[in-house]
Amino acid sequence: TQALSGMLGVALILAVTAMGGPTANAAHLPTVGLGTADSFAVLAGSGITNTGPSVINGDIGSYPTTSITGFPPGTVNGTDHGGDADTQGAKSDLVTAYNDAAGRTPVTTVPTELGGTTLTHGVYSSAAGTFGITGALTLDAEGDSSAVFIFQMASTLTTATASSVVLIGGGQSCNVFWQVGSSATLGGSTSFRGNILALTSITLVTSATVDGRVLARNGAVTLDTNTITTATCAAAPTATPAPTVAPTATPAPTATPAATPTPTPTATPTASPAATATPAATATVTPAPTVAPTTAPTAAASPVAKLPSTSTGDLSIPLALLVVLLAGIGLFMLRSPGRRA
């Protein structure tokens, strides 16, 4: 019993430890809402400067410093809001989003260098307060298109030349957030994924590309022949209900008309002549013959009066026999030896 209890305890500890990992913690991690800043590809606090034929696919704006230069030669496939009310509202929503990302927990602390590693969705913090990427950082959504990745750093974010952030497993750039405590610098030809929310400034060196957003709260944004495309999350696929197959109506069986019977002619009965009753023969009653009574001899000592006959016939013969029988019995009793004594 003690051994079993110990094994259960170890299993429980392992389960709790596993649940504390980034994958379990991020199982229901919500995204960071950007509000009205969502439509901006580039947003700054103290101006935007561009060199070269940069392409911005999304809106741009700067406030309170409204200076935006370098377009053209740069191209904005969106709206240049300058410092209008839309920009001011977006700056306010950027502050909210920045604070949201900075306050997310639980946090997994990882080394400063992210290049050459693969991370699953979750909240990550730098041990030294800064993050650097040399080479490729792989973010694995593990088949969950809504997986969220949040990187918190107290200071800077830098990438080496030709570095990259790669999303696999269905991950989307719109759900990757880089909360930078000071400034971010992307090296030349870097291929970057996600939304940079920097407290101060953001600089993109020549030919660096961003699939996401470049949002600086207080400082400037500096560009040089870059391509920045606002990342939009694809809607989760809607399950298509299986078409309902209408049942095929089974035709009712056609009633087979009953055969009309051919009438059989009814034979007209021929009247038979009534049988002539034969008169019953009259029974002839033959009277029973009268038997003449036979006079039986009677004992001289015991004359018996003759009984009258019944109405059913002459009983003279049976009575005579009875008298003879009684007389015999009396003689027998008189002659028996016992009577002599």
mmCIF file of C-alpha atoms in Angstrom:
data_model
loop_
_atom_site.group_PDB
_atom_site.id
_atom_site.type_symbol
_atom_site.label_atom_id
_atom_site.label_comp_id
_atom_site.label_asym_id
_atom_site.label_seq_id
_atom_site.Cartn_x
_atom_site.Cartn_y
_atom_site.Cartn_z
ATOM 1 C CA THR A 1 0.000 0.000 0.000
ATOM 2 C CA GLN A 2 2.827 2.399 0.874
ATOM 3 C CA ALA A 3 4.564 1.597 -2.411
ATOM 4 C CA LEU A 4 1.359 2.295 -4.341
ATOM 5 C CA SER A 5 0.862 5.609 -2.511
ATOM 6 C CA GLY A 6 4.415 6.613 -3.328
ATOM 7 C CA MET A 7 3.955 5.836 -6.998
ATOM 8 C CA LEU A 8 0.747 7.881 -7.102
ATOM 9 C CA GLY A 9 2.511 10.789 -5.430
ATOM 10 C CA VAL A 10 5.325 10.751 -7.979
ATOM 11 C CA ALA A 11 2.800 10.604 -10.818
ATOM 12 C CA LEU A 12 0.946 13.608 -9.387
ATOM 13 C CA ILE A 13 4.139 15.638 -9.102
ATOM 14 C CA LEU A 14 5.087 14.819 -12.678
ATOM 15 C CA ALA A 15 1.606 15.777 -13.876
ATOM 16 C CA VAL A 16 1.703 19.123 -12.075
ATOM 17 C CA THR A 17 5.199 19.792 -13.410
ATOM 18 C CA ALA A 18 4.081 19.004 -16.925
ATOM 19 C CA MET A 19 1.089 21.308 -16.563
ATOM 20 C CA GLY A 20 3.442 24.094 -15.586
ATOM 21 C CA GLY A 21 5.186 23.952 -18.984
ATOM 22 C CA PRO A 22 4.595 26.605 -21.637
ATOM 23 C CA THR A 23 2.353 24.416 -23.773
ATOM 24 C CA ALA A 24 -0.095 23.711 -20.934
ATOM 25 C CA ASN A 25 -0.011 27.325 -19.707
ATOM 26 C CA ALA A 26 -0.734 28.606 -23.195
ATOM 27 C CA ALA A 27 -3.535 26.180 -23.895
ATOM 28 C CA HIS A 28 -6.113 28.941 -23.505
ATOM 29 C CA LEU A 29 -3.848 31.998 -23.933
ATOM 30 C CA PRO A 30 -5.880 34.788 -25.544
ATOM 31 C CA THR A 31 -4.415 37.042 -28.170
ATOM 32 C CA VAL A 32 -3.385 40.647 -27.471
ATOM 33 C CA GLY A 33 -6.043 43.032 -28.742
ATOM 34 C CA LEU A 34 -4.670 45.946 -30.758
ATOM 35 C CA GLY A 35 -7.898 47.894 -31.063
ATOM 36 C CA THR A 36 -7.801 50.573 -33.751
ATOM 37 C CA ALA A 37 -4.031 50.112 -34.095
ATOM 38 C CA ASP A 38 -4.809 46.861 -35.922
ATOM 39 C CA SER A 39 -5.045 48.587 -39.326
ATOM 40 C CA PHE A 40 -1.646 50.308 -38.971
ATOM 41 C CA ALA A 41 1.469 48.711 -40.432
ATOM 42 C CA VAL A 42 3.684 51.537 -39.099
ATOM 43 C CA LEU A 43 2.846 53.725 -36.099
ATOM 44 C CA ALA A 44 5.223 56.101 -34.317
ATOM 45 C CA GLY A 45 5.371 58.741 -31.599
ATOM 46 C CA SER A 46 8.048 61.053 -32.993
ATOM 47 C CA GLY A 47 7.884 60.643 -36.772
ATOM 48 C CA ILE A 48 8.530 58.145 -39.603
ATOM 49 C CA THR A 49 11.538 58.358 -41.923
ATOM 50 C CA ASN A 50 11.960 56.208 -45.032
ATOM 51 C CA THR A 51 14.797 55.704 -47.504
ATOM 52 C CA GLY A 52 14.411 53.752 -50.723
ATOM 53 C CA PRO A 53 11.411 52.063 -52.339
ATOM 54 C CA SER A 54 9.859 50.637 -49.222
ATOM 55 C CA VAL A 55 6.407 49.095 -49.553
ATOM 56 C CA ILE A 56 3.948 49.499 -46.712
ATOM 57 C CA ASN A 57 0.831 47.337 -46.954
ATOM 58 C CA GLY A 58 -1.348 48.985 -44.345
ATOM 59 C CA ASP A 59 -1.907 52.386 -42.739
ATOM 60 C CA ILE A 60 0.787 54.680 -41.342
ATOM 61 C CA GLY A 61 0.660 57.515 -38.801
ATOM 62 C CA SER A 62 2.640 59.376 -36.150
ATOM 63 C CA TYR A 63 1.595 61.332 -33.099
ATOM 64 C CA PRO A 64 2.383 63.634 -31.333
ATOM 65 C CA THR A 65 5.173 64.284 -33.861
ATOM 66 C CA THR A 66 3.384 64.124 -37.192
ATOM 67 C CA SER A 67 6.437 64.190 -39.475
ATOM 68 C CA ILE A 68 6.381 61.434 -42.124
ATOM 69 C CA THR A 69 9.006 61.551 -44.897
ATOM 70 C CA GLY A 70 10.228 59.316 -47.736
ATOM 71 C CA PHE A 71 6.871 58.560 -49.404
ATOM 72 C CA PRO A 72 7.682 58.555 -52.245
ATOM 73 C CA PRO A 73 9.954 56.831 -53.074
ATOM 74 C CA GLY A 74 8.233 54.607 -50.551
ATOM 75 C CA THR A 75 4.727 53.328 -51.301
ATOM 76 C CA VAL A 76 1.846 53.151 -48.880
ATOM 77 C CA ASN A 77 -0.888 50.690 -49.835
ATOM 78 C CA GLY A 78 -3.183 52.024 -47.182
ATOM 79 C CA THR A 79 -3.896 55.402 -45.602
ATOM 80 C CA ASP A 80 -1.326 57.958 -44.471
ATOM 81 C CA HIS A 81 -3.138 59.301 -41.430
ATOM 82 C CA GLY A 82 -0.370 61.681 -40.357
ATOM 83 C CA GLY A 83 -1.374 62.780 -36.879
ATOM 84 C CA ASP A 84 -5.162 62.739 -37.305
ATOM 85 C CA ALA A 85 -7.768 61.445 -34.879
ATOM 86 C CA ASP A 86 -7.385 57.897 -36.175
ATOM 87 C CA THR A 87 -3.674 57.985 -35.389
ATOM 88 C CA GLN A 88 -4.306 59.399 -31.930
ATOM 89 C CA GLY A 89 -6.880 56.695 -31.195
ATOM 90 C CA ALA A 90 -4.478 54.023 -32.458
ATOM 91 C CA LYS A 91 -1.702 55.393 -30.209
ATOM 92 C CA SER A 92 -3.999 55.126 -27.214
ATOM 93 C CA ASP A 93 -4.900 51.522 -28.094
ATOM 94 C CA LEU A 94 -1.191 50.767 -28.587
ATOM 95 C CA VAL A 95 -0.504 51.762 -24.979
ATOM 96 C CA THR A 96 -3.245 49.382 -23.823
ATOM 97 C CA ALA A 97 -1.910 46.523 -25.946
ATOM 98 C CA TYR A 98 1.670 47.117 -24.764
ATOM 99 C CA ASN A 99 0.642 46.941 -21.115
ATOM 100 C CA ASP A 100 -1.431 43.827 -21.797
ATOM 101 C CA ALA A 101 1.501 41.992 -23.380
ATOM 102 C CA ALA A 102 3.898 43.115 -20.622
ATOM 103 C CA GLY A 103 1.586 41.808 -17.912
ATOM 104 C CA ARG A 104 0.861 38.332 -19.292
ATOM 105 C CA THR A 105 1.608 35.329 -17.079
ATOM 106 C CA PRO A 106 2.732 32.649 -16.432
ATOM 107 C CA VAL A 107 6.110 33.345 -17.947
ATOM 108 C CA THR A 108 8.767 30.891 -19.101
ATOM 109 C CA THR A 109 12.274 32.328 -18.852
ATOM 110 C CA VAL A 110 14.565 31.432 -21.760
ATOM 111 C CA PRO A 111 18.121 32.405 -22.790
ATOM 112 C CA THR A 112 18.700 35.705 -24.555
ATOM 113 C CA GLU A 113 19.696 34.096 -27.848
ATOM 114 C CA LEU A 114 16.671 32.672 -29.611
ATOM 115 C CA GLY A 115 18.325 31.712 -32.888
ATOM 116 C CA GLY A 116 18.491 27.989 -33.580
ATOM 117 C CA THR A 117 15.663 27.143 -31.167
ATOM 118 C CA THR A 118 12.079 25.935 -31.542
ATOM 119 C CA LEU A 119 9.400 27.172 -29.176
ATOM 120 C CA THR A 120 5.748 26.283 -28.792
ATOM 121 C CA HIS A 121 3.058 28.830 -27.966
ATOM 122 C CA GLY A 122 3.276 30.605 -24.630
ATOM 123 C CA VAL A 123 4.713 33.626 -22.813
ATOM 124 C CA TYR A 124 8.514 33.956 -22.792
ATOM 125 C CA SER A 125 10.808 36.310 -20.924
ATOM 126 C CA SER A 126 14.518 36.987 -21.390
ATOM 127 C CA ALA A 127 16.821 36.038 -18.564
ATOM 128 C CA ALA A 128 19.030 39.058 -19.299
ATOM 129 C CA GLY A 129 16.253 41.447 -20.285
ATOM 130 C CA THR A 130 17.115 41.392 -24.000
ATOM 131 C CA PHE A 131 16.445 39.066 -26.927
ATOM 132 C CA GLY A 132 18.645 38.433 -29.928
ATOM 133 C CA ILE A 133 18.099 36.261 -33.005
ATOM 134 C CA THR A 134 21.005 34.965 -35.036
ATOM 135 C CA GLY A 135 19.888 32.437 -37.586
ATOM 136 C CA ALA A 136 16.350 31.040 -37.454
ATOM 137 C CA LEU A 137 13.881 31.007 -34.593
ATOM 138 C CA THR A 138 11.092 28.482 -35.178
ATOM 139 C CA LEU A 139 7.692 28.968 -33.587
ATOM 140 C CA ASP A 140 5.581 25.805 -33.617
ATOM 141 C CA ALA A 141 1.822 26.268 -33.209
ATOM 142 C CA GLU A 142 1.343 22.484 -33.076
ATOM 143 C CA GLY A 143 -1.648 22.550 -35.380
ATOM 144 C CA ASP A 144 -3.451 25.366 -33.533
ATOM 145 C CA SER A 145 -3.976 28.360 -35.823
ATOM 146 C CA SER A 146 -4.987 30.479 -32.811
ATOM 147 C CA ALA A 147 -1.789 29.722 -30.863
ATOM 148 C CA VAL A 148 -0.354 32.878 -29.260
ATOM 149 C CA PHE A 149 3.341 33.679 -28.715
ATOM 150 C CA ILE A 150 4.349 36.589 -26.461
ATOM 151 C CA PHE A 151 7.966 37.659 -25.901
ATOM 152 C CA GLN A 152 8.634 40.043 -23.024
ATOM 153 C CA MET A 153 11.923 41.912 -22.696
ATOM 154 C CA ALA A 154 12.916 44.738 -20.412
ATOM 155 C CA SER A 155 15.346 46.229 -22.904
ATOM 156 C CA THR A 156 16.219 45.607 -26.558
ATOM 157 C CA LEU A 157 15.417 43.274 -29.441
ATOM 158 C CA THR A 158 18.026 42.792 -32.172
ATOM 159 C CA THR A 159 18.426 40.427 -35.114
ATOM 160 C CA ALA A 160 21.581 39.623 -37.052
ATOM 161 C CA THR A 161 21.769 39.954 -40.834
ATOM 162 C CA ALA A 162 19.648 37.418 -42.745
ATOM 163 C CA SER A 163 18.063 36.064 -39.599
ATOM 164 C CA SER A 164 14.479 34.855 -39.597
ATOM 165 C CA VAL A 165 11.445 33.972 -37.551
ATOM 166 C CA VAL A 166 9.687 30.927 -38.977
ATOM 167 C CA LEU A 167 6.143 29.815 -38.145
ATOM 168 C CA ILE A 168 5.145 26.178 -38.473
ATOM 169 C CA GLY A 169 2.230 24.011 -37.371
ATOM 170 C CA GLY A 170 -0.417 26.459 -38.565
ATOM 171 C CA GLY A 171 0.852 29.469 -36.617
ATOM 172 C CA GLN A 172 -0.050 32.988 -37.746
ATOM 173 C CA SER A 173 2.010 36.177 -37.578
ATOM 174 C CA CYS A 174 -0.976 38.100 -36.208
ATOM 175 C CA ASN A 175 -0.703 36.089 -32.971
ATOM 176 C CA VAL A 176 3.004 36.778 -32.318
ATOM 177 C CA PHE A 177 3.844 39.758 -30.074
ATOM 178 C CA TRP A 178 7.217 41.275 -29.194
ATOM 179 C CA GLN A 179 6.914 43.576 -26.187
ATOM 180 C CA VAL A 180 10.176 45.562 -26.207
ATOM 181 C CA GLY A 181 11.103 47.640 -23.138
ATOM 182 C CA SER A 182 13.235 50.097 -25.126
ATOM 183 C CA SER A 183 14.107 49.824 -28.851
ATOM 184 C CA ALA A 184 14.175 47.171 -31.594
ATOM 185 C CA THR A 185 16.605 46.823 -34.516
ATOM 186 C CA LEU A 186 16.165 44.320 -37.350
ATOM 187 C CA GLY A 187 19.370 43.533 -39.283
ATOM 188 C CA GLY A 188 19.629 43.663 -43.081
ATOM 189 C CA SER A 189 17.575 41.070 -45.003
ATOM 190 C CA THR A 190 15.935 39.811 -41.835
ATOM 191 C CA SER A 191 12.634 37.999 -42.416
ATOM 192 C CA PHE A 192 10.605 38.800 -39.337
ATOM 193 C CA ARG A 193 7.195 37.600 -38.176
ATOM 194 C CA GLY A 194 4.972 39.238 -35.600
ATOM 195 C CA ASN A 195 3.958 42.571 -34.103
ATOM 196 C CA ILE A 196 6.702 44.713 -32.552
ATOM 197 C CA LEU A 197 5.356 46.845 -29.689
ATOM 198 C CA ALA A 198 8.341 48.993 -28.639
ATOM 199 C CA LEU A 199 8.332 51.564 -25.878
ATOM 200 C CA THR A 200 10.863 53.751 -27.696
ATOM 201 C CA SER A 201 11.986 53.376 -31.329
ATOM 202 C CA ILE A 202 12.219 50.796 -34.144
ATOM 203 C CA THR A 203 14.815 50.614 -36.927
ATOM 204 C CA LEU A 204 14.726 48.333 -39.979
ATOM 205 C CA VAL A 205 18.023 47.963 -41.827
ATOM 206 C CA THR A 206 18.087 47.570 -45.626
ATOM 207 C CA SER A 207 15.844 44.870 -47.088
ATOM 208 C CA ALA A 208 14.460 43.668 -43.785
ATOM 209 C CA THR A 209 10.851 42.504 -44.116
ATOM 210 C CA VAL A 210 8.104 42.237 -41.548
ATOM 211 C CA ASP A 211 4.933 40.196 -41.709
ATOM 212 C CA GLY A 212 3.148 41.927 -38.868
ATOM 213 C CA ARG A 213 3.413 45.497 -37.547
ATOM 214 C CA VAL A 214 6.012 48.035 -36.490
ATOM 215 C CA LEU A 215 4.504 50.055 -33.614
ATOM 216 C CA ALA A 216 6.636 52.508 -31.575
ATOM 217 C CA ARG A 217 4.920 54.211 -28.644
ATOM 218 C CA ASN A 218 7.203 57.208 -28.044
ATOM 219 C CA GLY A 219 10.111 57.154 -30.505
ATOM 220 C CA ALA A 220 10.594 57.191 -34.276
ATOM 221 C CA VAL A 221 10.425 54.491 -36.931
ATOM 222 C CA THR A 222 13.283 54.401 -39.460
ATOM 223 C CA LEU A 223 12.939 52.432 -42.715
ATOM 224 C CA ASP A 224 15.271 51.588 -45.636
ATOM 225 C CA THR A 225 13.900 49.667 -48.598
ATOM 226 C CA ASN A 226 11.713 47.466 -46.490
ATOM 227 C CA THR A 227 8.441 45.612 -46.960
ATOM 228 C CA ILE A 228 5.939 45.637 -44.124
ATOM 229 C CA THR A 229 2.614 43.843 -44.441
ATOM 230 C CA THR A 230 -0.130 44.034 -41.870
ATOM 231 C CA ALA A 231 -0.807 40.519 -40.623
ATOM 232 C CA THR A 232 -4.456 39.567 -40.433
ATOM 233 C CA CYS A 233 -5.605 36.433 -38.681
ATOM 234 C CA ALA A 234 -7.486 34.037 -40.882
ATOM 235 C CA ALA A 235 -10.884 33.182 -39.534
ATOM 236 C CA ALA A 236 -11.179 29.722 -38.058
ATOM 237 C CA PRO A 237 -12.690 27.398 -40.633
ATOM 238 C CA THR A 238 -16.383 26.941 -40.173
ATOM 239 C CA ALA A 239 -17.415 23.345 -40.108
ATOM 240 C CA THR A 240 -19.589 22.651 -43.094
ATOM 241 C CA PRO A 241 -22.553 20.575 -42.018
ATOM 242 C CA ALA A 242 -23.041 17.434 -43.985
ATOM 243 C CA PRO A 243 -25.841 17.882 -46.476
ATOM 244 C CA THR A 244 -29.068 16.359 -45.374
ATOM 245 C CA VAL A 245 -30.187 13.834 -47.893
ATOM 246 C CA ALA A 246 -33.918 13.991 -48.344
ATOM 247 C CA PRO A 247 -35.372 10.515 -48.144
ATOM 248 C CA THR A 248 -36.655 9.215 -51.433
ATOM 249 C CA ALA A 249 -40.357 8.673 -51.168
ATOM 250 C CA THR A 250 -41.278 5.093 -51.855
ATOM 251 C CA PRO A 251 -44.301 5.065 -54.150
ATOM 252 C CA ALA A 252 -47.307 3.410 -52.625
ATOM 253 C CA PRO A 253 -48.069 0.099 -54.289
ATOM 254 C CA THR A 254 -50.781 0.335 -56.913
ATOM 255 C CA ALA A 255 -53.816 -1.599 -55.803
ATOM 256 C CA THR A 256 -54.593 -4.480 -58.146
ATOM 257 C CA PRO A 257 -58.283 -4.390 -58.967
ATOM 258 C CA ALA A 258 -60.083 -7.451 -57.683
ATOM 259 C CA ALA A 259 -61.276 -9.752 -60.415
ATOM 260 C CA THR A 260 -64.977 -9.495 -60.983
ATOM 261 C CA PRO A 261 -66.361 -13.049 -60.662
ATOM 262 C CA THR A 262 -68.323 -14.311 -63.598
ATOM 263 C CA PRO A 263 -71.828 -14.896 -62.339
ATOM 264 C CA THR A 264 -72.773 -18.560 -62.376
ATOM 265 C CA PRO A 265 -76.298 -19.022 -63.637
ATOM 266 C CA THR A 266 -78.559 -20.303 -60.897
ATOM 267 C CA ALA A 267 -80.437 -23.436 -61.895
ATOM 268 C CA THR A 268 -84.132 -23.086 -61.510
ATOM 269 C CA PRO A 269 -85.234 -26.004 -59.342
ATOM 270 C CA THR A 270 -87.838 -28.277 -60.875
ATOM 271 C CA ALA A 271 -90.678 -28.909 -58.514
ATOM 272 C CA SER A 272 -90.832 -32.571 -57.575
ATOM 273 C CA PRO A 273 -94.251 -34.038 -56.974
ATOM 274 C CA ALA A 274 -94.950 -34.393 -53.325
ATOM 275 C CA ALA A 275 -94.581 -37.914 -52.088
ATOM 276 C CA THR A 276 -97.854 -39.632 -51.250
ATOM 277 C CA ALA A 277 -97.883 -40.643 -47.632
ATOM 278 C CA THR A 278 -98.504 -44.318 -47.111
ATOM 279 C CA PRO A 279 -100.996 -44.751 -44.332
ATOM 280 C CA ALA A 280 -99.519 -46.518 -41.386
ATOM 281 C CA ALA A 281 -100.901 -50.010 -40.725
ATOM 282 C CA THR A 282 -103.317 -50.167 -37.857
ATOM 283 C CA ALA A 283 -101.875 -52.358 -35.147
ATOM 284 C CA THR A 284 -104.170 -55.215 -34.081
ATOM 285 C CA VAL A 285 -104.115 -55.765 -30.340
ATOM 286 C CA THR A 286 -104.226 -59.413 -29.484
ATOM 287 C CA PRO A 287 -105.665 -59.991 -26.023
ATOM 288 C CA ALA A 288 -103.489 -61.979 -23.652
ATOM 289 C CA PRO A 289 -104.809 -65.510 -23.051
ATOM 290 C CA THR A 290 -106.569 -66.069 -19.796
ATOM 291 C CA VAL A 291 -104.857 -68.703 -17.721
ATOM 292 C CA ALA A 292 -107.193 -70.907 -15.766
ATOM 293 C CA PRO A 293 -106.237 -71.030 -12.116
ATOM 294 C CA THR A 294 -104.913 -74.279 -10.848
ATOM 295 C CA THR A 295 -106.072 -75.314 -7.434
ATOM 296 C CA ALA A 296 -103.112 -76.267 -5.321
ATOM 297 C CA PRO A 297 -103.511 -78.715 -2.476
ATOM 298 C CA THR A 298 -103.452 -77.024 0.869
ATOM 299 C CA ALA A 299 -102.409 -78.332 4.202
ATOM 300 C CA ALA A 300 -105.372 -79.580 6.133
ATOM 301 C CA ALA A 301 -104.168 -78.164 9.428
ATOM 302 C CA SER A 302 -103.589 -74.625 8.166
ATOM 303 C CA PRO A 303 -106.161 -73.496 5.721
ATOM 304 C CA VAL A 304 -105.176 -70.130 4.236
ATOM 305 C CA ALA A 305 -107.656 -67.820 2.770
ATOM 306 C CA LYS A 306 -107.040 -67.037 -0.842
ATOM 307 C CA LEU A 307 -105.698 -63.477 -1.340
ATOM 308 C CA PRO A 308 -107.480 -61.373 -3.805
ATOM 309 C CA SER A 309 -105.779 -60.940 -7.124
ATOM 310 C CA THR A 310 -104.302 -57.590 -8.181
ATOM 311 C CA SER A 311 -105.389 -55.573 -11.091
ATOM 312 C CA THR A 312 -102.298 -56.577 -13.006
ATOM 313 C CA GLY A 313 -103.441 -60.155 -13.500
ATOM 314 C CA ASP A 314 -104.321 -63.442 -11.758
ATOM 315 C CA LEU A 315 -101.728 -64.201 -9.030
ATOM 316 C CA SER A 316 -103.299 -67.533 -7.884
ATOM 317 C CA ILE A 317 -100.354 -69.699 -8.916
ATOM 318 C CA PRO A 318 -97.612 -67.659 -7.158
ATOM 319 C CA LEU A 319 -99.659 -67.499 -3.957
ATOM 320 C CA ALA A 320 -100.212 -71.205 -3.971
ATOM 321 C CA LEU A 321 -96.529 -71.790 -4.323
ATOM 322 C CA LEU A 322 -95.923 -69.470 -1.395
ATOM 323 C CA VAL A 323 -98.406 -71.386 0.730
ATOM 324 C CA VAL A 324 -96.738 -74.679 -0.123
ATOM 325 C CA LEU A 325 -93.330 -73.212 0.746
ATOM 326 C CA LEU A 326 -94.513 -71.965 4.109
ATOM 327 C CA ALA A 327 -96.123 -75.280 4.919
ATOM 328 C CA GLY A 328 -92.916 -77.117 4.115
ATOM 329 C CA ILE A 329 -90.939 -74.872 6.384
ATOM 330 C CA GLY A 330 -93.393 -75.474 9.220
ATOM 331 C CA LEU A 331 -93.188 -79.261 8.858
ATOM 332 C CA PHE A 332 -89.408 -79.066 8.868
ATOM 333 C CA MET A 333 -89.349 -77.176 12.079
ATOM 334 C CA LEU A 334 -91.762 -79.578 13.767
ATOM 335 C CA ARG A 335 -89.678 -82.592 12.893
ATOM 336 C CA SER A 336 -86.305 -81.214 13.850
ATOM 337 C CA PRO A 337 -84.680 -83.015 16.867
ATOM 338 C CA GLY A 338 -84.487 -79.923 18.993
ATOM 339 C CA ARG A 339 -88.216 -79.505 19.006
ATOM 340 C CA ARG A 340 -88.867 -83.036 20.327
ATOM 341 C CA ALA A 341 -87.245 -82.426 23.658
#
